[in-house]
């Protein structure tokens, strides 16, 4: 019976132990969402884990939902992440990048006035915090079916950029009430097109995104995070 301290073969990537760092948003990127030295130090400090999964990382400007969350859609972000992955590898670690789209969970005030987007005209419940204090979530702009292939493409592009930035793999953030999870759950998705209704349709965006990411890299290097939360 293996213990938590025994190695694990993650489809060709050898993890020296079975302790994983969960993805955790730290909001330590620059104001332009570029990885910083503080982030590099944070991951280097934890590099003895079998595998680290980064904080959620925006795949586009549209995906932007948290102040000072890092991105993976511009060259300066790739360069910033390269400084992180190089330092982690020098310290003997392994690191996956969690790729993310906030969907409806954001606010126009941190998006240059743009409404966040979502599967249906239903606001998220709960609190959103701006520098000026607590606000309600807005009703999102409903995504047209014709816009969805473009969103899938941003995940494929971010996967290629993550590879260029020196990551060992990527994880699709399909959990915790963000875009793919908003489509998956019937509490946030009341569409009547190919992306709403039965679970086969509600899962379509998640599955298409995962497929595009595996084509952009390889199935061995792509994970998907799911969660049993209720939107
Ligand atoms: C401050 C904070 C930030 C988090 N950020 C992310 C994130 O970026 N992506 C993600 O998938 N989960 C995120 N999570 C969820 C954690 O990965 C984890 O699932 C959660 O803390 C529950 O784990 P626990 O039961 O071991 O505490 C975050 C949690 C916390 C507390």
PDB file of C-alpha atoms and ligand atoms in Angstrom:
ATOM      1  CA  UNK A   1       0.000   0.000   0.000  1.00  0.00           C
ATOM      2  CA  UNK A   2       1.681   3.283  -1.069  1.00  0.00           C
ATOM      3  CA  UNK A   3       1.885   6.149   1.401  1.00  0.00           C
ATOM      4  CA  UNK A   4       1.479   9.857   0.778  1.00  0.00           C
ATOM      5  CA  UNK A   5       5.289  10.102   0.668  1.00  0.00           C
ATOM      6  CA  UNK A   6       5.671   7.616  -2.207  1.00  0.00           C
ATOM      7  CA  UNK A   7       6.166   8.764  -5.802  1.00  0.00           C
ATOM      8  CA  UNK A   8       3.274   8.890  -8.258  1.00  0.00           C
ATOM      9  CA  UNK A   9       3.407   8.559 -12.039  1.00  0.00           C
ATOM     10  CA  UNK A  10       1.111  11.264 -13.445  1.00  0.00           C
ATOM     11  CA  UNK A  11       1.062   9.935 -17.013  1.00  0.00           C
ATOM     12  CA  UNK A  12       4.813  10.326 -17.468  1.00  0.00           C
ATOM     13  CA  UNK A  13       5.415  13.159 -14.983  1.00  0.00           C
ATOM     14  CA  UNK A  14       6.944  11.669 -11.837  1.00  0.00           C
ATOM     15  CA  UNK A  15       5.696  13.307  -8.657  1.00  0.00           C
ATOM     16  CA  UNK A  16       8.137  12.547  -5.795  1.00  0.00           C
ATOM     17  CA  UNK A  17       5.205  12.438  -3.326  1.00  0.00           C
ATOM     18  CA  UNK A  18       1.390  12.580  -3.371  1.00  0.00           C
ATOM     19  CA  UNK A  19       0.998  15.956  -1.652  1.00  0.00           C
ATOM     20  CA  UNK A  20      -0.575  18.535  -3.969  1.00  0.00           C
ATOM     21  CA  UNK A  21      -0.910  22.293  -3.508  1.00  0.00           C
ATOM     22  CA  UNK A  22      -4.530  23.277  -4.235  1.00  0.00           C
ATOM     23  CA  UNK A  23      -5.077  26.290  -6.482  1.00  0.00           C
ATOM     24  CA  UNK A  24      -5.429  29.405  -4.345  1.00  0.00           C
ATOM     25  CA  UNK A  25      -5.996  32.939  -5.535  1.00  0.00           C
ATOM     26  CA  UNK A  26      -3.522  35.240  -3.787  1.00  0.00           C
ATOM     27  CA  UNK A  27      -4.116  38.494  -5.759  1.00  0.00           C
ATOM     28  CA  UNK A  28      -0.394  39.169  -5.922  1.00  0.00           C
ATOM     29  CA  UNK A  29      -0.047  39.846  -9.650  1.00  0.00           C
ATOM     30  CA  UNK A  30       0.697  43.385 -10.838  1.00  0.00           C
ATOM     31  CA  UNK A  31      -2.158  45.788 -11.560  1.00  0.00           C
ATOM     32  CA  UNK A  32      -1.800  44.709 -15.202  1.00  0.00           C
ATOM     33  CA  UNK A  33      -2.261  41.043 -14.159  1.00  0.00           C
ATOM     34  CA  UNK A  34       1.394  40.082 -14.749  1.00  0.00           C
ATOM     35  CA  UNK A  35       3.062  37.530 -12.397  1.00  0.00           C
ATOM     36  CA  UNK A  36       5.397  39.138  -9.864  1.00  0.00           C
ATOM     37  CA  UNK A  37       8.514  38.210  -7.842  1.00  0.00           C
ATOM     38  CA  UNK A  38       6.244  37.780  -4.812  1.00  0.00           C
ATOM     39  CA  UNK A  39       4.364  35.059  -6.712  1.00  0.00           C
ATOM     40  CA  UNK A  40       7.647  33.421  -7.747  1.00  0.00           C
ATOM     41  CA  UNK A  41       8.754  33.313  -4.096  1.00  0.00           C
ATOM     42  CA  UNK A  42       5.361  31.904  -2.998  1.00  0.00           C
ATOM     43  CA  UNK A  43       5.582  28.956  -5.393  1.00  0.00           C
ATOM     44  CA  UNK A  44       9.309  28.321  -4.768  1.00  0.00           C
ATOM     45  CA  UNK A  45       8.562  28.115  -1.021  1.00  0.00           C
ATOM     46  CA  UNK A  46       6.097  25.279  -1.758  1.00  0.00           C
ATOM     47  CA  UNK A  47       8.112  23.438  -4.441  1.00  0.00           C
ATOM     48  CA  UNK A  48       8.638  20.304  -2.316  1.00  0.00           C
ATOM     49  CA  UNK A  49       4.983  19.374  -2.978  1.00  0.00           C
ATOM     50  CA  UNK A  50       4.494  16.512  -5.423  1.00  0.00           C
ATOM     51  CA  UNK A  51       2.635  18.962  -7.665  1.00  0.00           C
ATOM     52  CA  UNK A  52       1.490  22.569  -7.346  1.00  0.00           C
ATOM     53  CA  UNK A  53      -1.520  23.948  -9.164  1.00  0.00           C
ATOM     54  CA  UNK A  54      -1.447  27.714  -9.542  1.00  0.00           C
ATOM     55  CA  UNK A  55      -4.094  30.207  -8.630  1.00  0.00           C
ATOM     56  CA  UNK A  56      -6.782  30.678 -11.285  1.00  0.00           C
ATOM     57  CA  UNK A  57      -5.324  32.454 -14.305  1.00  0.00           C
ATOM     58  CA  UNK A  58      -7.378  34.507 -16.774  1.00  0.00           C
ATOM     59  CA  UNK A  59      -7.489  33.284 -20.372  1.00  0.00           C
ATOM     60  CA  UNK A  60      -8.561  36.660 -21.815  1.00  0.00           C
ATOM     61  CA  UNK A  61      -9.603  40.186 -20.883  1.00  0.00           C
ATOM     62  CA  UNK A  62     -13.203  38.957 -20.916  1.00  0.00           C
ATOM     63  CA  UNK A  63     -12.234  36.326 -18.309  1.00  0.00           C
ATOM     64  CA  UNK A  64     -11.024  39.015 -15.884  1.00  0.00           C
ATOM     65  CA  UNK A  65     -12.893  38.726 -12.591  1.00  0.00           C
ATOM     66  CA  UNK A  66     -10.502  39.445  -9.727  1.00  0.00           C
ATOM     67  CA  UNK A  67      -8.209  42.424  -9.147  1.00  0.00           C
ATOM     68  CA  UNK A  68      -4.526  41.374  -9.387  1.00  0.00           C
ATOM     69  CA  UNK A  69      -5.272  37.830 -10.566  1.00  0.00           C
ATOM     70  CA  UNK A  70      -2.647  36.819 -13.156  1.00  0.00           C
ATOM     71  CA  UNK A  71      -3.387  36.241 -16.834  1.00  0.00           C
ATOM     72  CA  UNK A  72      -2.217  33.974 -19.640  1.00  0.00           C
ATOM     73  CA  UNK A  73      -3.158  35.871 -22.762  1.00  0.00           C
ATOM     74  CA  UNK A  74      -0.308  38.359 -23.358  1.00  0.00           C
ATOM     75  CA  UNK A  75       3.411  37.909 -23.925  1.00  0.00           C
ATOM     76  CA  UNK A  76       4.351  39.907 -20.804  1.00  0.00           C
ATOM     77  CA  UNK A  77       2.282  37.429 -18.771  1.00  0.00           C
ATOM     78  CA  UNK A  78       4.010  34.458 -20.441  1.00  0.00           C
ATOM     79  CA  UNK A  79       7.380  36.067 -19.622  1.00  0.00           C
ATOM     80  CA  UNK A  80       6.305  36.691 -16.022  1.00  0.00           C
ATOM     81  CA  UNK A  81       5.148  33.097 -15.593  1.00  0.00           C
ATOM     82  CA  UNK A  82       8.441  31.872 -17.144  1.00  0.00           C
ATOM     83  CA  UNK A  83      10.309  33.498 -14.251  1.00  0.00           C
ATOM     84  CA  UNK A  84       8.036  31.578 -11.860  1.00  0.00           C
ATOM     85  CA  UNK A  85       8.326  28.170 -13.581  1.00  0.00           C
ATOM     86  CA  UNK A  86      12.111  28.470 -14.030  1.00  0.00           C
ATOM     87  CA  UNK A  87      12.538  29.208 -10.322  1.00  0.00           C
ATOM     88  CA  UNK A  88      10.186  26.357  -9.337  1.00  0.00           C
ATOM     89  CA  UNK A  89      12.035  23.871 -11.545  1.00  0.00           C
ATOM     90  CA  UNK A  90      15.399  25.062 -10.199  1.00  0.00           C
ATOM     91  CA  UNK A  91      14.008  24.377  -6.720  1.00  0.00           C
ATOM     92  CA  UNK A  92      13.079  20.832  -7.828  1.00  0.00           C
ATOM     93  CA  UNK A  93       9.306  21.399  -8.145  1.00  0.00           C
ATOM     94  CA  UNK A  94       6.516  20.733 -10.648  1.00  0.00           C
ATOM     95  CA  UNK A  95       3.724  23.186 -11.450  1.00  0.00           C
ATOM     96  CA  UNK A  96       0.454  23.197 -13.424  1.00  0.00           C
ATOM     97  CA  UNK A  97      -1.353  26.390 -14.425  1.00  0.00           C
ATOM     98  CA  UNK A  98      -5.057  26.633 -13.620  1.00  0.00           C
ATOM     99  CA  UNK A  99      -6.843  28.328 -16.544  1.00  0.00           C
ATOM    100  CA  UNK A 100     -10.019  30.263 -15.796  1.00  0.00           C
ATOM    101  CA  UNK A 101     -12.883  32.419 -16.988  1.00  0.00           C
ATOM    102  CA  UNK A 102     -14.906  34.198 -14.282  1.00  0.00           C
ATOM    103  CA  UNK A 103     -18.161  34.164 -16.275  1.00  0.00           C
ATOM    104  CA  UNK A 104     -20.848  36.077 -14.361  1.00  0.00           C
ATOM    105  CA  UNK A 105     -18.821  36.313 -11.157  1.00  0.00           C
ATOM    106  CA  UNK A 106     -17.343  39.784 -11.511  1.00  0.00           C
ATOM    107  CA  UNK A 107     -18.357  43.426 -11.743  1.00  0.00           C
ATOM    108  CA  UNK A 108     -18.177  46.157 -14.453  1.00  0.00           C
ATOM    109  CA  UNK A 109     -16.179  48.423 -12.119  1.00  0.00           C
ATOM    110  CA  UNK A 110     -13.100  46.193 -12.482  1.00  0.00           C
ATOM    111  CA  UNK A 111     -13.766  45.473 -16.176  1.00  0.00           C
ATOM    112  CA  UNK A 112     -13.568  48.940 -17.715  1.00  0.00           C
ATOM    113  CA  UNK A 113     -17.350  49.230 -17.495  1.00  0.00           C
ATOM    114  CA  UNK A 114     -18.041  45.942 -19.352  1.00  0.00           C
ATOM    115  CA  UNK A 115     -20.678  43.656 -17.902  1.00  0.00           C
ATOM    116  CA  UNK A 116     -19.462  40.163 -17.051  1.00  0.00           C
ATOM    117  CA  UNK A 117     -20.879  37.407 -19.284  1.00  0.00           C
ATOM    118  CA  UNK A 118     -22.798  34.278 -18.379  1.00  0.00           C
ATOM    119  CA  UNK A 119     -25.036  31.499 -19.689  1.00  0.00           C
ATOM    120  CA  UNK A 120     -28.294  33.195 -18.604  1.00  0.00           C
ATOM    121  CA  UNK A 121     -29.564  36.520 -17.277  1.00  0.00           C
ATOM    122  CA  UNK A 122     -29.252  35.389 -13.669  1.00  0.00           C
ATOM    123  CA  UNK A 123     -27.038  37.209 -11.171  1.00  0.00           C
ATOM    124  CA  UNK A 124     -24.817  35.155  -8.871  1.00  0.00           C
ATOM    125  CA  UNK A 125     -25.827  35.253  -5.230  1.00  0.00           C
ATOM    126  CA  UNK A 126     -23.372  36.236  -2.528  1.00  0.00           C
ATOM    127  CA  UNK A 127     -20.976  39.094  -1.970  1.00  0.00           C
ATOM    128  CA  UNK A 128     -18.580  40.738  -4.383  1.00  0.00           C
ATOM    129  CA  UNK A 129     -15.966  43.080  -2.965  1.00  0.00           C
ATOM    130  CA  UNK A 130     -14.674  46.157  -4.750  1.00  0.00           C
ATOM    131  CA  UNK A 131     -12.044  48.494  -3.255  1.00  0.00           C
ATOM    132  CA  UNK A 132     -14.985  50.702  -2.192  1.00  0.00           C
ATOM    133  CA  UNK A 133     -16.743  47.843  -0.390  1.00  0.00           C
ATOM    134  CA  UNK A 134     -19.391  45.124  -0.821  1.00  0.00           C
ATOM    135  CA  UNK A 135     -21.683  45.150  -3.863  1.00  0.00           C
ATOM    136  CA  UNK A 136     -24.258  42.791  -5.384  1.00  0.00           C
ATOM    137  CA  UNK A 137     -23.339  40.798  -8.462  1.00  0.00           C
ATOM    138  CA  UNK A 138     -24.775  42.285 -11.665  1.00  0.00           C
ATOM    139  CA  UNK A 139     -27.055  40.406 -14.059  1.00  0.00           C
ATOM    140  CA  UNK A 140     -24.541  39.191 -16.685  1.00  0.00           C
ATOM    141  CA  UNK A 141     -24.724  39.740 -20.438  1.00  0.00           C
ATOM    142  CA  UNK A 142     -25.997  36.476 -21.910  1.00  0.00           C
ATOM    143  CA  UNK A 143     -23.486  34.817 -24.218  1.00  0.00           C
ATOM    144  CA  UNK A 144     -24.705  34.059 -27.752  1.00  0.00           C
ATOM    145  CA  UNK A 145     -24.125  30.496 -28.908  1.00  0.00           C
ATOM    146  CA  UNK A 146     -21.953  31.952 -31.698  1.00  0.00           C
ATOM    147  CA  UNK A 147     -19.554  33.439 -29.095  1.00  0.00           C
ATOM    148  CA  UNK A 148     -18.763  30.120 -27.409  1.00  0.00           C
ATOM    149  CA  UNK A 149     -16.230  28.740 -29.945  1.00  0.00           C
ATOM    150  CA  UNK A 150     -14.214  31.942 -29.442  1.00  0.00           C
ATOM    151  CA  UNK A 151     -14.153  31.366 -25.680  1.00  0.00           C
ATOM    152  CA  UNK A 152     -13.050  27.754 -26.188  1.00  0.00           C
ATOM    153  CA  UNK A 153     -10.255  29.086 -28.431  1.00  0.00           C
ATOM    154  CA  UNK A 154      -9.009  31.377 -25.648  1.00  0.00           C
ATOM    155  CA  UNK A 155      -8.505  28.297 -23.434  1.00  0.00           C
ATOM    156  CA  UNK A 156      -6.593  26.525 -26.222  1.00  0.00           C
ATOM    157  CA  UNK A 157      -4.427  29.621 -26.748  1.00  0.00           C
ATOM    158  CA  UNK A 158      -3.776  29.941 -23.010  1.00  0.00           C
ATOM    159  CA  UNK A 159      -2.808  26.247 -22.906  1.00  0.00           C
ATOM    160  CA  UNK A 160      -0.199  26.824 -25.638  1.00  0.00           C
ATOM    161  CA  UNK A 161       1.049  29.918 -23.804  1.00  0.00           C
ATOM    162  CA  UNK A 162       1.287  27.994 -20.516  1.00  0.00           C
ATOM    163  CA  UNK A 163       3.427  25.408 -22.261  1.00  0.00           C
ATOM    164  CA  UNK A 164       5.632  28.160 -23.693  1.00  0.00           C
ATOM    165  CA  UNK A 165       5.859  29.635 -20.183  1.00  0.00           C
ATOM    166  CA  UNK A 166       7.403  26.378 -18.924  1.00  0.00           C
ATOM    167  CA  UNK A 167       4.497  24.803 -17.039  1.00  0.00           C
ATOM    168  CA  UNK A 168       4.343  21.018 -16.602  1.00  0.00           C
ATOM    169  CA  UNK A 169       0.636  20.981 -17.454  1.00  0.00           C
ATOM    170  CA  UNK A 170      -2.632  22.896 -17.188  1.00  0.00           C
ATOM    171  CA  UNK A 171      -5.902  22.531 -15.288  1.00  0.00           C
ATOM    172  CA  UNK A 172      -9.276  23.756 -16.525  1.00  0.00           C
ATOM    173  CA  UNK A 173     -11.097  25.477 -13.680  1.00  0.00           C
ATOM    174  CA  UNK A 174     -14.475  23.798 -14.142  1.00  0.00           C
ATOM    175  CA  UNK A 175     -15.493  24.289 -10.511  1.00  0.00           C
ATOM    176  CA  UNK A 176     -16.637  26.741  -7.850  1.00  0.00           C
ATOM    177  CA  UNK A 177     -19.273  28.588  -9.879  1.00  0.00           C
ATOM    178  CA  UNK A 178     -17.109  29.980 -12.684  1.00  0.00           C
ATOM    179  CA  UNK A 179     -17.920  29.980 -16.397  1.00  0.00           C
ATOM    180  CA  UNK A 180     -17.861  26.257 -17.283  1.00  0.00           C
ATOM    181  CA  UNK A 181     -19.542  25.430 -13.962  1.00  0.00           C
ATOM    182  CA  UNK A 182     -22.180  28.129 -14.602  1.00  0.00           C
ATOM    183  CA  UNK A 183     -23.075  26.338 -17.836  1.00  0.00           C
ATOM    184  CA  UNK A 184     -23.013  22.938 -16.122  1.00  0.00           C
ATOM    185  CA  UNK A 185     -25.409  23.782 -13.296  1.00  0.00           C
ATOM    186  CA  UNK A 186     -29.159  24.179 -13.808  1.00  0.00           C
ATOM    187  CA  UNK A 187     -29.293  26.933 -11.174  1.00  0.00           C
ATOM    188  CA  UNK A 188     -27.275  29.284 -13.405  1.00  0.00           C
ATOM    189  CA  UNK A 189     -28.100  27.892 -16.872  1.00  0.00           C
ATOM    190  CA  UNK A 190     -31.696  28.150 -18.129  1.00  0.00           C
ATOM    191  CA  UNK A 191     -30.777  28.281 -21.840  1.00  0.00           C
ATOM    192  CA  UNK A 192     -32.886  26.531 -24.444  1.00  0.00           C
ATOM    193  CA  UNK A 193     -30.186  26.121 -27.133  1.00  0.00           C
ATOM    194  CA  UNK A 194     -27.507  23.416 -27.582  1.00  0.00           C
ATOM    195  CA  UNK A 195     -25.816  24.561 -24.349  1.00  0.00           C
ATOM    196  CA  UNK A 196     -28.859  24.390 -22.040  1.00  0.00           C
ATOM    197  CA  UNK A 197     -31.459  21.907 -20.859  1.00  0.00           C
ATOM    198  CA  UNK A 198     -30.314  18.291 -20.426  1.00  0.00           C
ATOM    199  CA  UNK A 199     -26.967  17.717 -18.753  1.00  0.00           C
ATOM    200  CA  UNK A 200     -25.440  16.596 -22.073  1.00  0.00           C
ATOM    201  CA  UNK A 201     -26.037  20.157 -23.300  1.00  0.00           C
ATOM    202  CA  UNK A 202     -25.055  21.889 -20.071  1.00  0.00           C
ATOM    203  CA  UNK A 203     -21.769  19.943 -20.026  1.00  0.00           C
ATOM    204  CA  UNK A 204     -21.014  20.843 -23.662  1.00  0.00           C
ATOM    205  CA  UNK A 205     -18.913  23.974 -23.001  1.00  0.00           C
ATOM    206  CA  UNK A 206     -16.852  22.188 -20.333  1.00  0.00           C
ATOM    207  CA  UNK A 207     -16.233  19.198 -22.600  1.00  0.00           C
ATOM    208  CA  UNK A 208     -15.459  21.323 -25.666  1.00  0.00           C
ATOM    209  CA  UNK A 209     -13.015  23.382 -23.605  1.00  0.00           C
ATOM    210  CA  UNK A 210     -11.263  20.293 -22.218  1.00  0.00           C
ATOM    211  CA  UNK A 211     -11.086  18.807 -25.725  1.00  0.00           C
ATOM    212  CA  UNK A 212      -9.541  21.980 -27.160  1.00  0.00           C
ATOM    213  CA  UNK A 213      -7.004  22.109 -24.345  1.00  0.00           C
ATOM    214  CA  UNK A 214      -5.948  18.481 -24.857  1.00  0.00           C
ATOM    215  CA  UNK A 215      -5.546  19.166 -28.592  1.00  0.00           C
ATOM    216  CA  UNK A 216      -3.473  22.252 -27.767  1.00  0.00           C
ATOM    217  CA  UNK A 217      -1.085  20.169 -25.616  1.00  0.00           C
ATOM    218  CA  UNK A 218      -1.887  16.506 -24.882  1.00  0.00           C
ATOM    219  CA  UNK A 219      -4.436  14.582 -22.779  1.00  0.00           C
ATOM    220  CA  UNK A 220      -1.680  13.598 -20.317  1.00  0.00           C
ATOM    221  CA  UNK A 221      -0.957  17.216 -19.457  1.00  0.00           C
ATOM    222  CA  UNK A 222      -4.523  18.532 -18.959  1.00  0.00           C
ATOM    223  CA  UNK A 223      -6.633  18.204 -15.809  1.00  0.00           C
ATOM    224  CA  UNK A 224     -10.186  19.378 -15.079  1.00  0.00           C
ATOM    225  CA  UNK A 225     -11.387  20.574 -11.705  1.00  0.00           C
ATOM    226  CA  UNK A 226     -15.044  19.886 -10.844  1.00  0.00           C
ATOM    227  CA  UNK A 227     -16.901  20.663  -7.611  1.00  0.00           C
ATOM    228  CA  UNK A 228     -20.236  19.605  -6.192  1.00  0.00           C
ATOM    229  CA  UNK A 229     -21.304  23.168  -5.366  1.00  0.00           C
ATOM    230  CA  UNK A 230     -24.796  24.369  -6.299  1.00  0.00           C
ATOM    231  CA  UNK A 231     -25.144  27.589  -8.309  1.00  0.00           C
TER     232      UNK A 231
HETATM  233  C1  LIG B   1      -8.125  32.202  -0.459  1.00  0.00           C
HETATM  234  C2  LIG B   1      -8.569  31.064  -1.321  1.00  0.00           C
HETATM  235  C3  LIG B   1      -8.411  31.146  -2.689  1.00  0.00           C
HETATM  236  C4  LIG B   1      -8.808  30.102  -3.519  1.00  0.00           C
HETATM  237  N1  LIG B   1      -8.597  30.189  -4.874  1.00  0.00           N
HETATM  238  C5  LIG B   1      -8.916  29.153  -5.667  1.00  0.00           C
HETATM  239  C6  LIG B   1      -8.600  29.184  -7.049  1.00  0.00           C
HETATM  240  O1  LIG B   1      -8.012  30.153  -7.578  1.00  0.00           O
HETATM  241  N2  LIG B   1      -8.957  28.112  -7.793  1.00  0.00           N
HETATM  242  C7  LIG B   1      -9.595  27.011  -7.260  1.00  0.00           C
HETATM  243  O2  LIG B   1      -9.899  26.075  -7.982  1.00  0.00           O
HETATM  244  N3  LIG B   1      -9.881  26.959  -5.946  1.00  0.00           N
HETATM  245  C8  LIG B   1      -9.547  27.985  -5.142  1.00  0.00           C
HETATM  246  N4  LIG B   1      -9.796  27.906  -3.796  1.00  0.00           N
HETATM  247  C9  LIG B   1     -10.371  26.653  -3.237  1.00  0.00           C
HETATM  248  C10 LIG B   1      -9.259  25.763  -2.707  1.00  0.00           C
HETATM  249  O3  LIG B   1      -8.500  25.219  -3.785  1.00  0.00           O
HETATM  250  C11 LIG B   1      -9.830  24.588  -1.884  1.00  0.00           C
HETATM  251  O4  LIG B   1     -10.685  23.813  -2.662  1.00  0.00           O
HETATM  252  C12 LIG B   1     -10.605  25.061  -0.681  1.00  0.00           C
HETATM  253  O5  LIG B   1      -9.792  25.904   0.111  1.00  0.00           O
HETATM  254  C13 LIG B   1     -11.123  23.886   0.165  1.00  0.00           C
HETATM  255  O6  LIG B   1     -10.057  23.081   0.552  1.00  0.00           O
HETATM  256  P1  LIG B   1      -9.885  22.657   2.078  1.00  0.00           P
HETATM  257  O7  LIG B   1     -11.132  21.894   2.388  1.00  0.00           O
HETATM  258  O8  LIG B   1      -8.641  21.831   2.085  1.00  0.00           O
HETATM  259  O9  LIG B   1      -9.774  23.956   2.817  1.00  0.00           O
HETATM  260  C14 LIG B   1      -9.407  28.947  -2.957  1.00  0.00           C
HETATM  261  C15 LIG B   1      -9.565  28.880  -1.584  1.00  0.00           C
HETATM  262  C16 LIG B   1      -9.153  29.906  -0.768  1.00  0.00           C
HETATM  263  C17 LIG B   1      -9.330  29.773   0.718  1.00  0.00           C
END
